[in-house]
Coordinates of C-alpha atoms and ligand atoms in Angstrom, one line a residue:
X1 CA 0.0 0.0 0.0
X2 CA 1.5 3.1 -0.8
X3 CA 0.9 6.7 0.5
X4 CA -1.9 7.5 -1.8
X5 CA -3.6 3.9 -1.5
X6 CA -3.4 4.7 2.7
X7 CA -4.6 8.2 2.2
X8 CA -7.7 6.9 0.3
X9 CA -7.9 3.8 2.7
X10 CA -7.4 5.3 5.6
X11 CA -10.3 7.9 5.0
X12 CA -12.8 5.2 4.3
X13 CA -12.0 3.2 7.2
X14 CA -12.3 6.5 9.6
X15 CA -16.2 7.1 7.4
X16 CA -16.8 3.5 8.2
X17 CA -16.1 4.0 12.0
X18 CA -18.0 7.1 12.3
X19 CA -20.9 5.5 11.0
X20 CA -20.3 2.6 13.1
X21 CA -20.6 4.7 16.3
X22 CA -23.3 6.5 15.2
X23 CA -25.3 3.7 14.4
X24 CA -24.4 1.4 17.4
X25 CA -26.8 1.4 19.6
X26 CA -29.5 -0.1 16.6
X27 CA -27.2 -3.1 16.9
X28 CA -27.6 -6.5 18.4
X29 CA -25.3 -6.1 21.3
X30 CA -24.1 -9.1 22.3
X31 CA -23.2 -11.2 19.7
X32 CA -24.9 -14.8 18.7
X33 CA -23.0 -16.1 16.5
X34 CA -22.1 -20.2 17.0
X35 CA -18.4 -21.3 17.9
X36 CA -15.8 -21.7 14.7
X37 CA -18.0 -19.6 12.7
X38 CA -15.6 -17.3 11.2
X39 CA -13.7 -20.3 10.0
X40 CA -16.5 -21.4 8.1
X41 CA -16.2 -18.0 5.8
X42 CA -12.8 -17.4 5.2
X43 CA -10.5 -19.4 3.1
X44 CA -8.3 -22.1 4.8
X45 CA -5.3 -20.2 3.5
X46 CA -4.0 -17.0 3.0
X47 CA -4.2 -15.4 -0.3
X48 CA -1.3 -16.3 -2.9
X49 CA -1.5 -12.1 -4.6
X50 CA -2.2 -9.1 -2.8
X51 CA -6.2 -8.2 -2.5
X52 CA -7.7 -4.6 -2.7
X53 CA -8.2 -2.1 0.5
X54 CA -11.8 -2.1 -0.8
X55 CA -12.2 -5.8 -0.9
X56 CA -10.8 -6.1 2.3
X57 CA -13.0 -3.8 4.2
X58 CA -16.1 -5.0 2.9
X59 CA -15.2 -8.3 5.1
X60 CA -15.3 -6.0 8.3
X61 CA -19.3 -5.8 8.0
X62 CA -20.1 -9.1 6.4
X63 CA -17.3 -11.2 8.3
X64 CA -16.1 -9.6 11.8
X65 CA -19.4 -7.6 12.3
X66 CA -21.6 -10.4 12.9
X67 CA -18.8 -11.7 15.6
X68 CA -18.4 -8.5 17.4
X69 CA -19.9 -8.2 21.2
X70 CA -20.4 -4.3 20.8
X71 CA -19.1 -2.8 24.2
X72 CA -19.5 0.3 22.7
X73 CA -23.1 0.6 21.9
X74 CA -25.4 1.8 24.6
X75 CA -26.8 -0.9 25.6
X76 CA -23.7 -2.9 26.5
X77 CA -24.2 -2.5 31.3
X78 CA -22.1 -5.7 31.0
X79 CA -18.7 -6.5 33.3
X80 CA -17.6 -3.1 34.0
X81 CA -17.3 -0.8 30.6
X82 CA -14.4 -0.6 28.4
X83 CA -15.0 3.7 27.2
X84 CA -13.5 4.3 23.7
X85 CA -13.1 7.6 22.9
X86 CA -12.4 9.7 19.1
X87 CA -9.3 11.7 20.7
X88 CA -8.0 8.0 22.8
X89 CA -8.8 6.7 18.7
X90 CA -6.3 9.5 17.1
X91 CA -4.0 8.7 20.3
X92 CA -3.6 4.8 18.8
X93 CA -3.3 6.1 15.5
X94 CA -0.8 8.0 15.9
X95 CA 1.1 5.4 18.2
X96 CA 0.7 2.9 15.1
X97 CA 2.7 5.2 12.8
X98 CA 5.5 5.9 15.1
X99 CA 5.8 1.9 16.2
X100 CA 8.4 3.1 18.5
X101 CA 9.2 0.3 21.3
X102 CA 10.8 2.4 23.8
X103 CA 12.1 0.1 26.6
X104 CA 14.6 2.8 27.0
X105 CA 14.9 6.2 27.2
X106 CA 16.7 6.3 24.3
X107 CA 14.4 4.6 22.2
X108 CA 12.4 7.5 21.9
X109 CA 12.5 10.1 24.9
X110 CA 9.7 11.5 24.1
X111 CA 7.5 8.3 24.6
X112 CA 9.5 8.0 28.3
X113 CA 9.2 11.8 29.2
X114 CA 5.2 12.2 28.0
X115 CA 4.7 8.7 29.8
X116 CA 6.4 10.6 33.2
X117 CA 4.3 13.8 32.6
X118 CA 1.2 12.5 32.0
X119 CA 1.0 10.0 34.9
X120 CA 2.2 12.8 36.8
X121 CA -0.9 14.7 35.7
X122 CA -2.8 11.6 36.5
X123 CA -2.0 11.4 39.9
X124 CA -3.2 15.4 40.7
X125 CA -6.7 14.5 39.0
X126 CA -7.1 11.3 40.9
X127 CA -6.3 13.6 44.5
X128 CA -3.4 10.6 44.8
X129 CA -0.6 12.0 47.4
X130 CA 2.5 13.7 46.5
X131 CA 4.3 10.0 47.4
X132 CA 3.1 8.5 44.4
X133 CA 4.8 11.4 42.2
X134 CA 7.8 11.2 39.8
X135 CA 9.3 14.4 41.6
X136 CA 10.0 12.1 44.9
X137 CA 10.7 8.8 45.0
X138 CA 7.7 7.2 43.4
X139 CA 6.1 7.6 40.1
X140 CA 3.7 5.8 38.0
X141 CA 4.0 3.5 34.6
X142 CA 1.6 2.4 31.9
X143 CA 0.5 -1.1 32.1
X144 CA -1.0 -3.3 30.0
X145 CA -4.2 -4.3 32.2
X146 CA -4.5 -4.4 36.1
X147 CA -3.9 -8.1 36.2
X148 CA -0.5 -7.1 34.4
X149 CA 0.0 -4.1 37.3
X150 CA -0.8 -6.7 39.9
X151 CA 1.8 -9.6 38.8
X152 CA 4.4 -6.4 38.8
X153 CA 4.1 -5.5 41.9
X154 CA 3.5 -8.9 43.6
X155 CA 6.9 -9.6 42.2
X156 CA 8.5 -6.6 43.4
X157 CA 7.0 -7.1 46.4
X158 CA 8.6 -11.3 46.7
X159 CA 11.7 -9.8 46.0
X160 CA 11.6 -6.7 48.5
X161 CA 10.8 -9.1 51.3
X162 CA 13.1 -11.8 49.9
X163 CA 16.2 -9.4 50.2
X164 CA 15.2 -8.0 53.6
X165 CA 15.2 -11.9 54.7
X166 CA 18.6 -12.4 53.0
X167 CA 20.2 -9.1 54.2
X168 CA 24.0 -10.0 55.5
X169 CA 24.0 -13.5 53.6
X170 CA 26.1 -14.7 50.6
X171 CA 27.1 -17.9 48.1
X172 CA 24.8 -20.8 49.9
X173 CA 23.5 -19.4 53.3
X174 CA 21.9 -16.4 51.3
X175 CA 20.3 -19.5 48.6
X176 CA 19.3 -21.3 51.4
X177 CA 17.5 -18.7 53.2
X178 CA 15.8 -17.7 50.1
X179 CA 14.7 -20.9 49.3
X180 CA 13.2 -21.3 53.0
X181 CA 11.8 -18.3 53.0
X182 CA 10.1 -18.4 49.9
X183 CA 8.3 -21.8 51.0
X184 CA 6.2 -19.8 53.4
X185 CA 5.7 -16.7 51.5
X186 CA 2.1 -16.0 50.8
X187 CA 0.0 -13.3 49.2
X188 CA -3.3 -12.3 51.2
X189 CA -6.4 -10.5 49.3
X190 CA -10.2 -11.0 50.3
X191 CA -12.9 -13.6 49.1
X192 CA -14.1 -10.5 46.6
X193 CA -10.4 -9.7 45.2
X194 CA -10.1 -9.9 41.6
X195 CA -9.2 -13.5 40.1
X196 CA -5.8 -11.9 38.6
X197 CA -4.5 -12.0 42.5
X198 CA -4.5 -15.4 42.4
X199 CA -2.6 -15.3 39.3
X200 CA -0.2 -13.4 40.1
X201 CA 0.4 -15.8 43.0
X202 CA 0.5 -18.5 40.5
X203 CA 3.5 -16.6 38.8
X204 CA 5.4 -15.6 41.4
X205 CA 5.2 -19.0 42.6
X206 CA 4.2 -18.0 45.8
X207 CA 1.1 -19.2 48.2
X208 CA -2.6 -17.2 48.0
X209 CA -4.8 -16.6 50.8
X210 CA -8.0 -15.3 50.5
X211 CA -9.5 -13.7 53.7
X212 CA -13.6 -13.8 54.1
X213 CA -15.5 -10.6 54.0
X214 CA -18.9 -10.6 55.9
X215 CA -21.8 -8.7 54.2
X216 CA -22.4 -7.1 57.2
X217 CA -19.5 -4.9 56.0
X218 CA -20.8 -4.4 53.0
X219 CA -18.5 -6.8 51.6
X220 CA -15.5 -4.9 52.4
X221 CA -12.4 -6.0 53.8
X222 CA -12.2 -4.9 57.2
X223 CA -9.2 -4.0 59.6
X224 CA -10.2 -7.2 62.0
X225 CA -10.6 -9.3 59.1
X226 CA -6.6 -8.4 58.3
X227 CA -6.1 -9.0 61.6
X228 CA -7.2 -12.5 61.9
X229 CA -5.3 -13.2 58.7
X230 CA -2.5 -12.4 60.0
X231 CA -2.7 -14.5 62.9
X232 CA -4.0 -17.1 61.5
X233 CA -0.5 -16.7 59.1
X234 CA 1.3 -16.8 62.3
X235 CA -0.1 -20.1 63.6
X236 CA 0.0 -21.9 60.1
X237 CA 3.9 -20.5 60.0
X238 CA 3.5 -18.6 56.9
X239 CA 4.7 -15.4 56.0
X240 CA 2.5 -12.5 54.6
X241 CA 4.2 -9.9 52.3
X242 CA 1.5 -8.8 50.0
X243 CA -1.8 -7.9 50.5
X244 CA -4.3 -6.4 48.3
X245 CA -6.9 -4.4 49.0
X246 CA -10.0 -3.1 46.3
X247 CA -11.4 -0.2 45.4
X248 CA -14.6 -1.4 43.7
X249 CA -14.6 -4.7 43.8
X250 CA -15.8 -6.6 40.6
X251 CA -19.2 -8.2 41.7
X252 CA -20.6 -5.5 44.1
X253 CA -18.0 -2.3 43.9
X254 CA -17.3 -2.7 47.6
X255 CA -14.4 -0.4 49.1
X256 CA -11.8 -2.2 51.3
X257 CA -11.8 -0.1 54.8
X258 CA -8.1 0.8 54.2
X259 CA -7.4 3.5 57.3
X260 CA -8.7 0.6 59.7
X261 CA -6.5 -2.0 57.3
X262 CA -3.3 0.3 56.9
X263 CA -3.5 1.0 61.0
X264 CA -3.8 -3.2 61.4
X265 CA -0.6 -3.7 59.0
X266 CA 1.4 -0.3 60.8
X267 CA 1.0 -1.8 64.4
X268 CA 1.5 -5.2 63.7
X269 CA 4.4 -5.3 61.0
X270 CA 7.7 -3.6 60.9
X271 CA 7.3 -1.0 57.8
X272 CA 8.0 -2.2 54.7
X273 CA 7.3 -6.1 55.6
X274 CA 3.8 -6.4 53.7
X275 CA 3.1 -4.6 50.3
X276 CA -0.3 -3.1 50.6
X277 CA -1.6 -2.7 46.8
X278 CA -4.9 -1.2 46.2
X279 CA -6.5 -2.7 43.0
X280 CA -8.7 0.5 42.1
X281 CA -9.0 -0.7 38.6
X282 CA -12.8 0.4 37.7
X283 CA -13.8 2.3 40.5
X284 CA -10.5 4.7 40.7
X285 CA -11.5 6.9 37.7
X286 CA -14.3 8.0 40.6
X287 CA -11.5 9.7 42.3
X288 CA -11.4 12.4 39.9
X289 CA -14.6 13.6 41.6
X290 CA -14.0 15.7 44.6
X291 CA -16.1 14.1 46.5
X292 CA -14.6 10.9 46.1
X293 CA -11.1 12.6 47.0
X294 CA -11.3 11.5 51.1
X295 CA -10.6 8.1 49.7
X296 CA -8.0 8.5 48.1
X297 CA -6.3 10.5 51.6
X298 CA -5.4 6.9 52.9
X299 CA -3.3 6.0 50.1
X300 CA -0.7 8.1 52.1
X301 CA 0.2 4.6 53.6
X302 CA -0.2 1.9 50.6
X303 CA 3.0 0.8 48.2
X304 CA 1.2 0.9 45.5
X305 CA -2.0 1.8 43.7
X306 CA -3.8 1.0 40.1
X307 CA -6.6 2.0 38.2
X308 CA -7.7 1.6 34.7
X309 CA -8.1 4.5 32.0
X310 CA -9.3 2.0 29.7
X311 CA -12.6 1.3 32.2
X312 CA -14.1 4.1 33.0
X313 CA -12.3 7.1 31.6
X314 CA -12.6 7.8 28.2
X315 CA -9.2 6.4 26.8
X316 CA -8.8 2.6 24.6
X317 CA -7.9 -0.5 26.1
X318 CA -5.3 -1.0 27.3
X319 CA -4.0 2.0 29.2
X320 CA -3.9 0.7 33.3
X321 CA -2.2 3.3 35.3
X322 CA 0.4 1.9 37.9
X323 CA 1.4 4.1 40.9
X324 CA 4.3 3.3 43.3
X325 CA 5.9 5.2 46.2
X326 CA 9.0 3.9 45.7
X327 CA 10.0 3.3 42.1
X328 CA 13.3 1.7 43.3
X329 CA 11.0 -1.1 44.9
X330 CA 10.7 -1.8 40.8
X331 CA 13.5 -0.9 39.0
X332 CA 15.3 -3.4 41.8
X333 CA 12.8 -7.2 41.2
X334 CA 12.7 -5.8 37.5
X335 CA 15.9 -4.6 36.0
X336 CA 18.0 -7.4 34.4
X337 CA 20.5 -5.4 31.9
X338 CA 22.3 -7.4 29.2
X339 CA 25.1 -5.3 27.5
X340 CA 23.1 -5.0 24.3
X341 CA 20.5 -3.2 26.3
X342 CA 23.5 -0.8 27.8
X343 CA 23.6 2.7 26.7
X344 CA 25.5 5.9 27.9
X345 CA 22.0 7.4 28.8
X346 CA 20.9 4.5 31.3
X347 CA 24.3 4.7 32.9
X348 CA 24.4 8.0 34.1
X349 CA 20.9 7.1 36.1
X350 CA 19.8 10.5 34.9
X351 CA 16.9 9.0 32.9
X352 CA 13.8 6.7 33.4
X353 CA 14.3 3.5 31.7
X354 CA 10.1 2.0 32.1
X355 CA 11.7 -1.6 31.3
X356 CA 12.6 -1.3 34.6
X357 CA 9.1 -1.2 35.8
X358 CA 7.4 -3.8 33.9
X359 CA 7.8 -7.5 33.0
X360 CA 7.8 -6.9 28.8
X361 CA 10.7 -5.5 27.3
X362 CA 8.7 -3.5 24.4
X363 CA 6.5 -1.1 25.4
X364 CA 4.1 0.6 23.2
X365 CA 3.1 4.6 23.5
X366 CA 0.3 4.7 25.4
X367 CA 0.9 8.1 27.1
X368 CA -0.3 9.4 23.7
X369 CA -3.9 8.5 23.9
X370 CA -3.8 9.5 28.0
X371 CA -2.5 12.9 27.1
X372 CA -5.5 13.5 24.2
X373 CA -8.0 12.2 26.9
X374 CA -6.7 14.5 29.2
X375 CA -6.7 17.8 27.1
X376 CA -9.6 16.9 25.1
X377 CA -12.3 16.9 28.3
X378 CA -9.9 19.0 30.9
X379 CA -10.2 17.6 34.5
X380 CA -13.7 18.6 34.7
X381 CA -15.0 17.3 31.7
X382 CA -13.9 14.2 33.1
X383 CA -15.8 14.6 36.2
X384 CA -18.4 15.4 34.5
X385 CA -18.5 12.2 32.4
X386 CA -17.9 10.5 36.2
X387 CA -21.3 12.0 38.1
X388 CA -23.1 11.8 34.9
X389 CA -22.7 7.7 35.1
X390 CA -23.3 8.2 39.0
X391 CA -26.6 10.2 38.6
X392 CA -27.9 7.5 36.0
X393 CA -26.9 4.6 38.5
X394 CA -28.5 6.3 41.1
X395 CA -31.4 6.8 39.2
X396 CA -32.0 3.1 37.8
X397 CA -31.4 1.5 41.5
X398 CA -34.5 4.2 42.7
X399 CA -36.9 2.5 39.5
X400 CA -35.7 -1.1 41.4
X401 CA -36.4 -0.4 44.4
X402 CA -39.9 1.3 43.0
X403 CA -40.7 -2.0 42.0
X404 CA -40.7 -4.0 45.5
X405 CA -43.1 -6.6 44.2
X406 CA -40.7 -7.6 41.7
X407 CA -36.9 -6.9 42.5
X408 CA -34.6 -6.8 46.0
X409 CA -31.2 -4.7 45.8
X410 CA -28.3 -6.6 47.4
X411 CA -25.6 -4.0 47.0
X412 CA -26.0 -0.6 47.4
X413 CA -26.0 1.4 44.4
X414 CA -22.0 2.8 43.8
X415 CA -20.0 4.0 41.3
X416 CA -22.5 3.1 38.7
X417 CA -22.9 -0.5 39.6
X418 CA -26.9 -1.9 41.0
X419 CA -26.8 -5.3 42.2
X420 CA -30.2 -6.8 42.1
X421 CA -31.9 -10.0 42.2
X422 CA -35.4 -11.1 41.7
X423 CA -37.5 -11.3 44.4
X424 CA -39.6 -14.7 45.4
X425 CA -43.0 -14.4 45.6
X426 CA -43.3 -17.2 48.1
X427 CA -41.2 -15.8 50.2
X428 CA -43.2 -12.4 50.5
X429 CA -46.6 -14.5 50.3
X430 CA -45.4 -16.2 53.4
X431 CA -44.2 -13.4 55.3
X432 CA -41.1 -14.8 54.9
X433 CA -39.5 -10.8 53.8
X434 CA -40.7 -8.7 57.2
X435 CA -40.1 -5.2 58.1
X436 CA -37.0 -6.0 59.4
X437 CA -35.2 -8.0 56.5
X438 CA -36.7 -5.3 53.9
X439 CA -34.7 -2.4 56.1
X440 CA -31.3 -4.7 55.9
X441 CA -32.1 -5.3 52.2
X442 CA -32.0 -1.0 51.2
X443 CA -28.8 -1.2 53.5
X444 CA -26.9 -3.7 51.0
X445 CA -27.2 -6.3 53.0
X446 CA -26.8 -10.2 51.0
X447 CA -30.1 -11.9 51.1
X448 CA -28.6 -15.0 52.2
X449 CA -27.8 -13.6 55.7
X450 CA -30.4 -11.4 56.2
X451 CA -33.4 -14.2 55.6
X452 CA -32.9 -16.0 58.5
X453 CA -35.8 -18.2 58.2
X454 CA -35.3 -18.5 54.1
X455 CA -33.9 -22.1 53.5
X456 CA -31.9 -23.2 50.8
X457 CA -34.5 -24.6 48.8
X458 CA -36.0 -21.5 48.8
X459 CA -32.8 -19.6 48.1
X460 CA -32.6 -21.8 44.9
X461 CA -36.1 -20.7 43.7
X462 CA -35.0 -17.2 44.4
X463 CA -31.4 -17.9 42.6
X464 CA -32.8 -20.1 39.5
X465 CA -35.9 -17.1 38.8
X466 CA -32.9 -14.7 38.7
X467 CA -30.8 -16.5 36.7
X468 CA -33.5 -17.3 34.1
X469 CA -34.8 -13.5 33.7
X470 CA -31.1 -12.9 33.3
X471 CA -30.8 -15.2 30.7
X472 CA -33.7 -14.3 28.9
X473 CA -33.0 -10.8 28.6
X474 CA -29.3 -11.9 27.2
X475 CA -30.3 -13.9 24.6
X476 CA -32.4 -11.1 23.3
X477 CA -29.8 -9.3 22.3
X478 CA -31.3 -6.2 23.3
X479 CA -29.2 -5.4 26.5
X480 CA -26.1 -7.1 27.5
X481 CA -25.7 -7.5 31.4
X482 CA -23.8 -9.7 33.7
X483 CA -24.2 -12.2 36.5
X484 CA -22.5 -12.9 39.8
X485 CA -23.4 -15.2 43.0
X486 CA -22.7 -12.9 45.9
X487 CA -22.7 -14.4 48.8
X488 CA -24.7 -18.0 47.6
X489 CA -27.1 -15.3 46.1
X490 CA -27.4 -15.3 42.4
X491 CA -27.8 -11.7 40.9
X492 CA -28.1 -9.7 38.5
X493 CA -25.1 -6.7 37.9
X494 CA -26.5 -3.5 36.1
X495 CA -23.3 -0.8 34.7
X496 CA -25.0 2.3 34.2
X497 CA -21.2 3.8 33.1
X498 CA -21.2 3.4 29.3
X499 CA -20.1 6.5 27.7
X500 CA -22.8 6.5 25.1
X501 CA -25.4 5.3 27.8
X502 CA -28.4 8.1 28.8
X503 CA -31.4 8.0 31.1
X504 CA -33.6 6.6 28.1
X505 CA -31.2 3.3 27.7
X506 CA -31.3 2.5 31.3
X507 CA -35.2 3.0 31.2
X508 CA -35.0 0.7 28.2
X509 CA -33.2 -1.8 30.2
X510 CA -35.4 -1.2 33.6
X511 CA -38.3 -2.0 31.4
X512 CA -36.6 -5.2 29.7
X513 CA -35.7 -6.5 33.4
X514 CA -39.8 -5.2 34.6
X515 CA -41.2 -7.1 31.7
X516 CA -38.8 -10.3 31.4
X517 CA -39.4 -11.0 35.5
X518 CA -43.0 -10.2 35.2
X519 CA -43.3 -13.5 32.3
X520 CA -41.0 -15.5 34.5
X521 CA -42.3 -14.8 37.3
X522 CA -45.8 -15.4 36.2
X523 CA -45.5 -18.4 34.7
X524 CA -43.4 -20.0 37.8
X525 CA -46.6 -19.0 40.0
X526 CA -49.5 -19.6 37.7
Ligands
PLP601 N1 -9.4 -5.7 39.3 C1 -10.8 -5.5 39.3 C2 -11.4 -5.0 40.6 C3 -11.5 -5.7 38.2 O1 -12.9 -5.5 38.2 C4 -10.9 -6.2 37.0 C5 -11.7 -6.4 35.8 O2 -12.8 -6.1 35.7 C6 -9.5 -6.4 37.0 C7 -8.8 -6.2 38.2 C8 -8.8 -6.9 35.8 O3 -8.6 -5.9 34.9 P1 -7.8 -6.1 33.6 O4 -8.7 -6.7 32.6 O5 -7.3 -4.7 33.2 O6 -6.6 -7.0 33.9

């Protein structure tokens, strides 16, 4: 293709994306189509001679289309959203031309410097504190996903503790000690922590605990809970030196109770003994907001923090913003330098070499699209875009809970996210749902605690009616939502934070939930 053939090209493609957007939401959502079906219609082998831009694009509608799950359409209150934006778009386009893999500084130091600027900027708009800034001794780094940021830093963090355990040893004493050590090294996170924790135990090679969050916190890792952990480490003879804590968890967007948590790991450990991570991915984009700032004033005593532009602020996949407070805690696990990787630049120390701070070599320039996003909407076009999706949520959970008769909240409305289930009939028919359950029902409570005289037989009805108005509505194709058991509870999860998503899309979908439980429901008790 030459320049004239990607000049034409590239226009049509642009026209054929515009369109796309601005026809989206007329789309079915998710998509139906069977498994191997793109196999069916393309050839078993590539083409011997070179084929036409125009003959190659056409297979984007009639081919891919039809494949696609279309996360950007309105209707897509699935998983947690994955915002695309036109200036995040010009961001990769640009990043495409300039393929510029800049593991080093001298790569291309402009890739390395906007990277340091922009997560600098970052940092302000999400009210972090001055620890996590490049101008001290911490600084943040562009990673691939938050499962990516979490394996980083659980490895840091192995080999921060390892070398403390180590210190004053060499040749075979220090190998032994490691090796003892690391047979008792464990990584602690909560019964709601994201899967990727476990996985990054899995990698480091290391041991994962999960600690149990009641619902009568909300589902929120408490101080005591850390507490108990940590004994409970003690007596089994294991050694603790990671723990994550969540900012939005994934099924109900609870918030780890990190002063009571931080204070637990302070009085307990010597400093620096435990990485304390906080896995904001989703959620953190909230912190833009002022009045989500408190949160982020106990960060002041955390190793490390993450959140994801590519959720819920405006900017591609994959763009997941890693903080540290001390950068060396990287650069130290991370930095293995062969002499074809040496270069006068690196050696002075002067400049920031992000290999150093993340387990690829190659890095791509992400800090592009971030800096687009960020001058596009300015800081408070970007909260605005946050309390719109917080309005909306808050708005769907009030229809919910309009509709008694028909659904129960199990989480409280936050950041966007209503959990809901379907709520039994026979249980209300028998008085089963009195004036005291209903009360610890609007406070979040999970229905599985909270109905003490509900047995499980009856908490199946409850789960299988949710689970079939859930998949009903799926299969239409109409909206695209998501499931998680909470608890033993089957329910239904409700992302009001698409950025194409208004108050006449989440009616849509109140009305698809009102009428699908309505037939269920009906036909279960007829
Ligand atoms: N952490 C939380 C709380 C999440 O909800 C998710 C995904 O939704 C992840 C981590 C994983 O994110 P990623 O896909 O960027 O690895």
């Amino acid at each position: 293709m030459n320049a004239e053939e990607f000049r034409k090209a590239a226009h049509a493609a642009i026209e054929e994306i515009i369109d796309y957007y601005d026809t989206i939401q007329n789309r079915r959502v998710v998509s139906n189509v069977e498994p191997g079906y793109l196999r069916k219609l393309l050839p078993s082998s590539p083409p011997e001679e070179g084929e036409q831009w125009a003959d190659i694009q056409k297979d984007i509608e009639a081919k891919i289309m039809p494949g696609l799950t279309h996360w950007q359409s309105p209707n897509f209150m699935a998983f947690f959203p994955a915002n695309a934006t036109y200036p995040s778009m010009l961001g990769e386009l640009y990043s495409a031309a300039f393929t510029a893999p800049s593991f080093n500084w001298i790569c291309s130091p402009a890739v390395t410097e906007l990277e340091t600027v922009v997560l600098d900027w970052l940092a302000q708009t999400l009210h972090l504190p001055n620890c996590f800034l490049s101008e001290g001794e911490g600084g943040g780094v562009i990673q691939g996903s938050a499962s990516e940021a979490t394996a980083t830093v659980v490895v840091a963090a192995r080999e921060r503790y390892l070398t403390t355990a180590c210190e004053g040893l060499e040749g075979k004493g220090r190998e032994d000690r490691r090796d003892q050590t690391m047979s008792r090294l464990v990584v602690l996170g909560s019964d709601q922590s994201h899967s990727s924790l476990a996985k990054a135990a899995l990698i480091a090679g290391v041991r994962y605990k999960s600690i149990p969050c009641s619902s009568e916190n909300d589902l929120a890792l408490t101080g005591a809970n850390v507490q108990a952990a940590l004994e409970q480490c003690k007596c089994e003879d294991l050694e603790p030196f990671f723990l994550l804590t969540t900012l939005g968890t994934t099924s109900t967007c609870a918030v780890d109770r990190f002063d009571e948590i931080t204070t637990v790991i302070r009085e307990t450990r010597s400093p620096g003994t435990i990485w304390i991570h906080v896995d904001a991915a989703y959620a953190g984009a909230a912190l833009v907001c002022d009045e989500y700032a408190h949160i982020a004033k106990d960060f002041v005593a955390v190793d490390s923090f993450d959140m994801n532009m590519h959720k819920w602020l405006l900017t591609n996949f994959d763009a997941s913003c890693l903080f540290v407070r001390n950068r060396k805690d990287l650069t130290s696990a991370l930095s293995v330098t062969p002499s074809y990787l040496r270069n006068p630049f690196s050696d002075t120390g002067l400049v920031t070499d992000y290999r150093d701070w993340q387990i690829p070599l190659g890095r791509r320039f992400r800090a592009l699209k971030i800096w687009f996003v960020l001058r596009t909407y300015g800081v408070n076009g970007l909260k605005a875009h946050i309390r719109r999706h917080i309005t909306l949520g808050e708005k769907f959970a009030n229809w919910i809970r309009g509709r008694e008769d028909l659904f129960r909240i199990i989480a409280p409305p936050a950041f966007a996210l209503t959990v809901l289930t379907v709520a039994n009939p026979k249980l209300i028919d028998w008085g089963l749902l009195n004036e005291h359950t209903e009360t610890k029902v609007s406070e979040g409570l999970a229905t599985s605690d909270i109905m003490p005289h509900t047995s499980t037989t009856e908490l199946d009805h409850t789960n299988s009616l949710t689970k079939s108005v859930y998949e009903r509505i799926n299969a239409s194709g109409k909206v695209f939502l998501t499931s998680s058991v909470v608890n033993g509870v089957y329910a239904i999860r409700v992302v009001s934070a698409n950025e194409k998503a208004d108050e006449e899309h989440l009616r849509k979908a109140f009305e698809i939930l009102v009428r699908t439980t309505e037939d269920i429901v009906g036909q279960a008790y007829k």
